[in-house]
Amino acid sequence: MQINNSSFLYGQQGLQRSQDKLGQASQKVADASTQTLSQPSSKNKGLYGSPIQDGLIEAKSSVLEAQANARVIDSSDKTIGRLIDITV
């Protein structure tokens, strides 16, 4: 009997995407914090406010996504364990 564990793979892919998004958000915060004050304030507008706020919100969102994907991986692992116990 073949056991297909695609949810585990989807969880791993989602976790990797979350890590990538967290890296991008961290870079956005770092870039925004090093900008000089001589730039016009109109360029400092972001989606949620300032670029730093944007980066922090995106970072928090990435953390929540990573936690959700970790739960998918955990649930998939438990399910596979139960299927193995049933089939053995």
PDB file of C-alpha atoms in Angstrom, residues 8-40:
ATOM      1  CA  PHE A   8       3.642  17.271   4.315  1.00  0.00           C
ATOM      2  CA  LEU A   9       5.231  18.556   1.097  1.00  0.00           C
ATOM      3  CA  TYR A  10       2.781  21.463   0.908  1.00  0.00           C
ATOM      4  CA  GLY A  11       3.623  22.343   4.497  1.00  0.00           C
ATOM      5  CA  GLN A  12       7.341  22.288   3.720  1.00  0.00           C
ATOM      6  CA  GLN A  13       6.881  24.462   0.646  1.00  0.00           C
ATOM      7  CA  GLY A  14       4.744  26.904   2.597  1.00  0.00           C
ATOM      8  CA  LEU A  15       7.321  27.050   5.370  1.00  0.00           C
ATOM      9  CA  GLN A  16      10.051  27.811   2.829  1.00  0.00           C
ATOM     10  CA  ARG A  17       7.924  30.587   1.269  1.00  0.00           C
ATOM     11  CA  SER A  18       7.318  32.022   4.746  1.00  0.00           C
ATOM     12  CA  GLN A  19      11.054  32.059   5.430  1.00  0.00           C
ATOM     13  CA  ASP A  20      11.696  33.803   2.107  1.00  0.00           C
ATOM     14  CA  LYS A  21       9.021  36.416   2.838  1.00  0.00           C
ATOM     15  CA  LEU A  22      10.465  36.986   6.314  1.00  0.00           C
ATOM     16  CA  GLY A  23      13.883  37.586   4.773  1.00  0.00           C
ATOM     17  CA  GLN A  24      12.416  40.089   2.324  1.00  0.00           C
ATOM     18  CA  ALA A  25      10.501  41.876   5.079  1.00  0.00           C
ATOM     19  CA  SER A  26      13.638  42.052   7.227  1.00  0.00           C
ATOM     20  CA  GLN A  27      15.557  43.509   4.320  1.00  0.00           C
ATOM     21  CA  LYS A  28      12.808  46.084   3.800  1.00  0.00           C
ATOM     22  CA  VAL A  29      13.090  47.173   7.451  1.00  0.00           C
ATOM     23  CA  ALA A  30      16.876  47.343   7.220  1.00  0.00           C
ATOM     24  CA  ASP A  31      16.772  49.369   3.997  1.00  0.00           C
ATOM     25  CA  ALA A  32      14.172  51.774   5.356  1.00  0.00           C
ATOM     26  CA  SER A  33      16.095  52.322   8.574  1.00  0.00           C
ATOM     27  CA  THR A  34      19.246  53.312   6.687  1.00  0.00           C
ATOM     28  CA  GLN A  35      17.572  55.859   4.409  1.00  0.00           C
ATOM     29  CA  THR A  36      18.727  59.409   4.843  1.00  0.00           C
ATOM     30  CA  LEU A  37      16.432  62.129   6.132  1.00  0.00           C
ATOM     31  CA  SER A  38      17.096  64.209   3.035  1.00  0.00           C
ATOM     32  CA  GLN A  39      14.698  62.154   0.954  1.00  0.00           C
ATOM     33  CA  PRO A  40      11.252  63.628   0.432  1.00  0.00           C
TER      34      PRO A  40
END
